[in-house]
Short mmCIF file of C-alpha atoms in Angstrom, two decimals:
data_model
loop_
_atom_site.label_atom_id
_atom_site.label_comp_id
_atom_site.label_asym_id
_atom_site.label_seq_id
_atom_site.Cartn_x
_atom_site.Cartn_y
_atom_site.Cartn_z
CA UNK A 1 -158.05 108.00 -126.04
CA UNK A 2 -159.94 110.67 -127.95
CA UNK A 3 -160.34 114.42 -128.30
CA UNK A 4 -160.39 116.50 -125.10
CA UNK A 5 -163.84 117.79 -124.17
CA UNK A 6 -164.35 121.48 -125.11
CA UNK A 7 -161.08 121.56 -127.11
CA UNK A 8 -160.70 122.87 -130.65
CA UNK A 9 -158.72 120.21 -132.49
CA UNK A 10 -156.96 121.04 -135.75
CA UNK A 11 -156.48 118.13 -138.17
CA UNK A 12 -154.18 118.84 -141.11
CA UNK A 13 -152.51 116.91 -143.91
CA UNK A 14 -152.00 116.73 -147.66
CA UNK A 15 -154.85 115.33 -149.80
CA UNK A 16 -155.82 111.67 -149.39
CA UNK A 17 -154.50 111.24 -145.86
CA UNK A 18 -157.90 110.56 -144.30
CA UNK A 19 -158.85 113.94 -142.81
CA UNK A 20 -162.47 113.89 -143.94
CA UNK A 21 -162.80 110.24 -142.95
CA UNK A 22 -161.72 111.09 -139.41
CA UNK A 23 -164.22 113.97 -139.36
CA UNK A 24 -167.07 111.72 -140.49
CA UNK A 25 -166.16 108.95 -138.04
CA UNK A 26 -165.96 111.48 -135.21
CA UNK A 27 -169.40 112.86 -136.09
CA UNK A 28 -170.91 109.38 -136.24
CA UNK A 29 -169.35 108.33 -132.93
CA UNK A 30 -170.80 111.34 -131.12
CA UNK A 31 -174.19 111.03 -132.82
CA UNK A 32 -174.37 107.38 -131.82
CA UNK A 33 -173.86 108.46 -128.21
CA UNK A 34 -176.93 110.66 -128.55
CA UNK A 35 -175.02 113.96 -128.78
CA UNK A 36 -175.77 116.56 -131.43
CA UNK A 37 -173.12 117.39 -134.03
CA UNK A 38 -173.07 120.38 -136.37
CA UNK A 39 -171.13 119.49 -139.54
CA UNK A 40 -170.14 122.53 -141.62
CA UNK A 41 -169.14 121.40 -145.11
CA UNK A 42 -167.16 124.00 -147.03
CA UNK A 43 -165.94 122.08 -150.07
CA UNK A 44 -168.15 119.01 -150.59
CA UNK A 45 -171.79 119.92 -151.39
CA UNK A 46 -174.26 118.86 -148.72
CA UNK A 47 -176.04 116.00 -150.57
CA UNK A 48 -172.70 114.34 -151.34
CA UNK A 49 -171.56 114.70 -147.73
CA UNK A 50 -174.77 113.03 -146.53
CA UNK A 51 -174.16 110.18 -148.97
CA UNK A 52 -170.56 109.83 -147.76
CA UNK A 53 -171.50 109.84 -144.06
CA UNK A 54 -174.25 107.33 -144.74
CA UNK A 55 -171.78 104.99 -146.44
CA UNK A 56 -169.37 105.44 -143.53
CA UNK A 57 -172.13 104.53 -141.07
CA UNK A 58 -172.93 101.41 -143.08
CA UNK A 59 -169.26 100.37 -143.11
CA UNK A 60 -169.02 100.91 -139.34
CA UNK A 61 -172.22 98.99 -138.68
CA UNK A 62 -173.96 102.07 -137.28
CA UNK A 63 -177.73 102.12 -137.99
CA UNK A 64 -178.42 105.28 -139.99
CA UNK A 65 -181.76 105.89 -138.29
CA UNK A 66 -179.92 105.91 -134.95
CA UNK A 67 -177.69 108.87 -135.88
CA UNK A 68 -179.43 110.86 -138.61
CA UNK A 69 -181.38 113.06 -136.17
CA UNK A 70 -178.20 113.97 -134.30
CA UNK A 71 -176.12 115.22 -137.24
CA UNK A 72 -177.00 118.73 -138.42
CA UNK A 73 -175.61 120.01 -141.72
CA UNK A 74 -174.57 123.53 -142.69
CA UNK A 75 -173.81 123.68 -146.42
CA UNK A 76 -171.25 126.44 -146.90
CA UNK A 77 -170.17 124.82 -150.17
CA UNK A 78 -173.52 125.79 -151.70
CA UNK A 79 -174.07 129.08 -149.87
CA UNK A 80 -171.33 131.56 -150.73
CA UNK A 81 -172.52 134.01 -148.05
CA UNK A 82 -171.43 131.50 -145.40
CA UNK A 83 -168.18 130.61 -147.13
CA UNK A 84 -167.12 134.20 -147.81
CA UNK A 85 -168.32 135.91 -144.62
CA UNK A 86 -166.93 134.50 -141.38
CA UNK A 87 -169.29 136.67 -139.32
CA UNK A 88 -172.32 135.14 -141.06
CA UNK A 89 -170.92 131.64 -140.56
CA UNK A 90 -170.14 132.28 -136.89
CA UNK A 91 -173.63 133.65 -136.35
CA UNK A 92 -175.16 130.55 -137.95
CA UNK A 93 -173.00 128.24 -135.84
CA UNK A 94 -174.02 130.05 -132.66
CA UNK A 95 -177.71 129.99 -133.59
CA UNK A 96 -177.76 126.27 -134.46
CA UNK A 97 -175.73 125.28 -131.40
CA UNK A 98 -178.04 127.15 -129.03
CA UNK A 99 -181.29 126.10 -130.71
CA UNK A 100 -180.48 122.40 -131.04
CA UNK A 101 -178.24 121.96 -127.98
CA UNK A 102 -175.29 120.90 -130.13
CA UNK A 103 -172.23 119.50 -128.34
CA UNK A 104 -169.75 119.13 -131.22
CA UNK A 105 -168.82 121.19 -134.30
CA UNK A 106 -166.92 119.94 -137.36
CA UNK A 107 -165.69 122.29 -140.11
CA UNK A 108 -164.34 120.61 -143.25
CA UNK A 109 -162.39 122.49 -144.25
CA UNK A 110 -161.43 125.85 -142.78
CA UNK A 111 -158.97 126.24 -145.67
CA UNK A 112 -161.92 126.75 -148.01
CA UNK A 113 -162.94 129.81 -145.98
CA UNK A 114 -159.77 131.73 -146.86
CA UNK A 115 -158.87 130.24 -150.23
CA UNK A 116 -157.15 132.90 -152.31
CA UNK A 117 -156.94 135.25 -149.31
CA UNK A 118 -154.59 133.45 -146.97
CA UNK A 119 -153.44 136.69 -145.34
CA UNK A 120 -156.83 136.65 -143.58
CA UNK A 121 -156.43 133.08 -142.30
CA UNK A 122 -155.51 134.11 -138.77
CA UNK A 123 -158.51 136.41 -138.25
CA UNK A 124 -160.95 133.88 -139.76
CA UNK A 125 -159.69 130.99 -137.67
CA UNK A 126 -159.56 133.10 -134.52
CA UNK A 127 -163.19 134.21 -134.97
CA UNK A 128 -164.41 130.63 -135.39
CA UNK A 129 -162.21 129.46 -132.52
CA UNK A 130 -163.67 132.03 -130.12
CA UNK A 131 -167.20 131.24 -131.31
CA UNK A 132 -167.01 127.51 -130.57
CA UNK A 133 -165.05 128.04 -127.35
CA UNK A 134 -167.66 130.48 -126.03
CA UNK A 135 -170.31 127.84 -126.72
CA UNK A 136 -168.34 125.11 -124.91
CA UNK A 137 -168.11 122.93 -128.00
CA UNK A 138 -165.71 120.13 -128.77
CA UNK A 139 -164.67 121.13 -132.29
CA UNK A 140 -162.72 119.60 -135.16
CA UNK A 141 -161.24 122.00 -137.72
CA UNK A 142 -159.91 120.34 -140.88
CA UNK A 143 -157.27 122.15 -142.95
CA UNK A 144 -155.29 121.38 -146.07
CA UNK A 145 -151.52 121.32 -146.39
CA UNK A 146 -149.90 122.63 -149.54
CA UNK A 147 -147.63 120.19 -151.37
CA UNK A 148 -144.75 122.64 -150.84
CA UNK A 149 -145.00 122.21 -147.07
CA UNK A 150 -143.03 119.63 -145.18
CA UNK A 151 -145.24 116.54 -145.07
CA UNK A 152 -145.07 115.97 -141.32
CA UNK A 153 -145.01 119.60 -140.13
CA UNK A 154 -147.99 121.33 -138.53
CA UNK A 155 -147.90 124.13 -141.13
CA UNK A 156 -151.17 124.31 -143.03
CA UNK A 157 -152.42 126.52 -145.84
CA UNK A 158 -152.23 130.00 -144.40
CA UNK A 159 -149.00 129.19 -142.60
CA UNK A 160 -148.76 128.56 -138.89
CA UNK A 161 -151.74 130.80 -138.10
CA UNK A 162 -154.02 127.82 -137.55
CA UNK A 163 -151.94 125.69 -135.13
CA UNK A 164 -150.99 128.79 -133.12
CA UNK A 165 -154.65 129.56 -132.39
CA UNK A 166 -156.26 126.16 -131.80
CA UNK A 167 -155.87 123.91 -128.74
CA UNK A 168 -154.50 120.77 -130.40
CA UNK A 169 -152.97 119.95 -133.77
CA UNK A 170 -152.88 116.49 -135.34
CA UNK A 171 -150.88 115.90 -138.52
CA UNK A 172 -151.76 113.14 -141.00
CA UNK A 173 -149.17 112.24 -143.61
CA UNK A 174 -148.35 109.57 -146.16
CA UNK A 175 -145.42 108.42 -148.25
CA UNK A 176 -144.76 105.76 -150.85
CA UNK A 177 -142.31 102.94 -150.09
CA UNK A 178 -139.58 103.22 -152.72
CA UNK A 179 -136.62 101.25 -151.32
CA UNK A 180 -135.98 97.73 -150.06
CA UNK A 181 -134.81 99.19 -146.75
CA UNK A 182 -138.13 101.02 -146.27
CA UNK A 183 -140.02 97.93 -147.40
CA UNK A 184 -138.31 95.87 -144.72
CA UNK A 185 -138.72 98.54 -142.04
CA UNK A 186 -142.43 99.08 -142.57
CA UNK A 187 -143.44 95.60 -143.69
CA UNK A 188 -144.83 97.01 -146.93
CA UNK A 189 -144.12 96.18 -150.56
CA UNK A 190 -142.33 98.71 -152.75
CA UNK A 191 -145.01 100.98 -154.17
CA UNK A 192 -147.31 100.66 -151.15
CA UNK A 193 -148.45 103.74 -149.23
CA UNK A 194 -147.54 104.20 -145.56
CA UNK A 195 -149.86 106.50 -143.61
CA UNK A 196 -149.03 108.11 -140.28
CA UNK A 197 -150.67 110.20 -137.56
CA UNK A 198 -148.84 112.45 -135.11
CA UNK A 199 -150.13 114.75 -132.37
CA UNK A 200 -148.03 117.86 -132.94
CA UNK A 201 -149.12 119.54 -129.73
CA UNK A 202 -151.99 119.95 -127.28
CA UNK A 203 -152.10 122.70 -124.68
CA UNK A 204 -155.20 121.47 -122.83
CA UNK A 205 -153.96 118.01 -121.81
CA UNK A 206 -151.04 115.61 -122.00
CA UNK A 207 -150.64 113.59 -125.18
CA UNK A 208 -148.73 110.77 -126.79
CA UNK A 209 -145.69 112.13 -128.65
CA UNK A 210 -145.11 109.06 -130.82
CA UNK A 211 -145.92 108.81 -134.52
CA UNK A 212 -148.54 106.17 -135.26
CA UNK A 213 -149.11 104.01 -138.31
CA UNK A 214 -152.56 104.58 -139.80
CA UNK A 215 -154.62 102.66 -142.32
CA UNK A 216 -157.61 103.29 -144.57
CA UNK A 217 -159.27 99.99 -145.43
CA UNK A 218 -161.25 99.08 -148.54
CA UNK A 219 -164.46 100.31 -146.87
CA UNK A 220 -162.97 103.73 -146.25
CA UNK A 221 -162.51 103.31 -142.50
CA UNK A 222 -159.58 105.13 -140.89
CA UNK A 223 -157.82 103.33 -138.04
CA UNK A 224 -154.54 103.36 -136.12
CA UNK A 225 -152.29 100.31 -136.08
CA UNK A 226 -149.84 101.20 -133.32
CA UNK A 227 -146.65 103.29 -132.95
CA UNK A 228 -144.47 103.63 -136.02
CA UNK A 229 -141.43 102.55 -134.00
CA UNK A 230 -141.73 100.27 -131.00
CA UNK A 231 -139.39 100.47 -128.03
CA UNK A 232 -136.16 98.79 -128.95
CA UNK A 233 -136.00 100.37 -132.40
CA UNK A 234 -138.29 98.09 -134.42
CA UNK A 235 -141.50 98.99 -136.23
#
């Protein structure tokens, strides 16, 4: 299991569903394999992202000195010229990828690139998509879902422009257990949060169509716990 090589994977969900955790864990996993990762941070300032990734590495038992040279940071949160000009950002991505022989690109989040101008979402995402595809990168694009959107749909901020352009879309969602029936079905107490992951579609390879239970532990590690519903109707 994993992301298809050279695919652009779109990860979307409402806040606090684990999107950035998945991005950080993906970057660490590739860096530990000795492959270069370019991490473009659009919302969280660079120093705080480094601190977060370092904590994630510690929680995963990954020696920081083993991965730090393989994770390259582009701070679009600090530099407005990167955040507001997709051509400048694309040029930077291309330059860094070629110069440092990068294999993977993470952008967290693409929503921050068209905040307040969502009519331009399609052109911005398409430009970045073509940039990373032309460089044969395996890329992870994070996007935010608005609270008005259906929790489990693939629609992100900017509408369906994002999932229509990228190769794969993964939807993270969460809900609070509020009834005894749900408590019994999910094995959770009333008031607990149930997190799920679903692959909405992938045009470059086959994929599991089931919805999976997900968990974020006390150390901030995102993991999957198995299908939401097992064969036979149980959870």
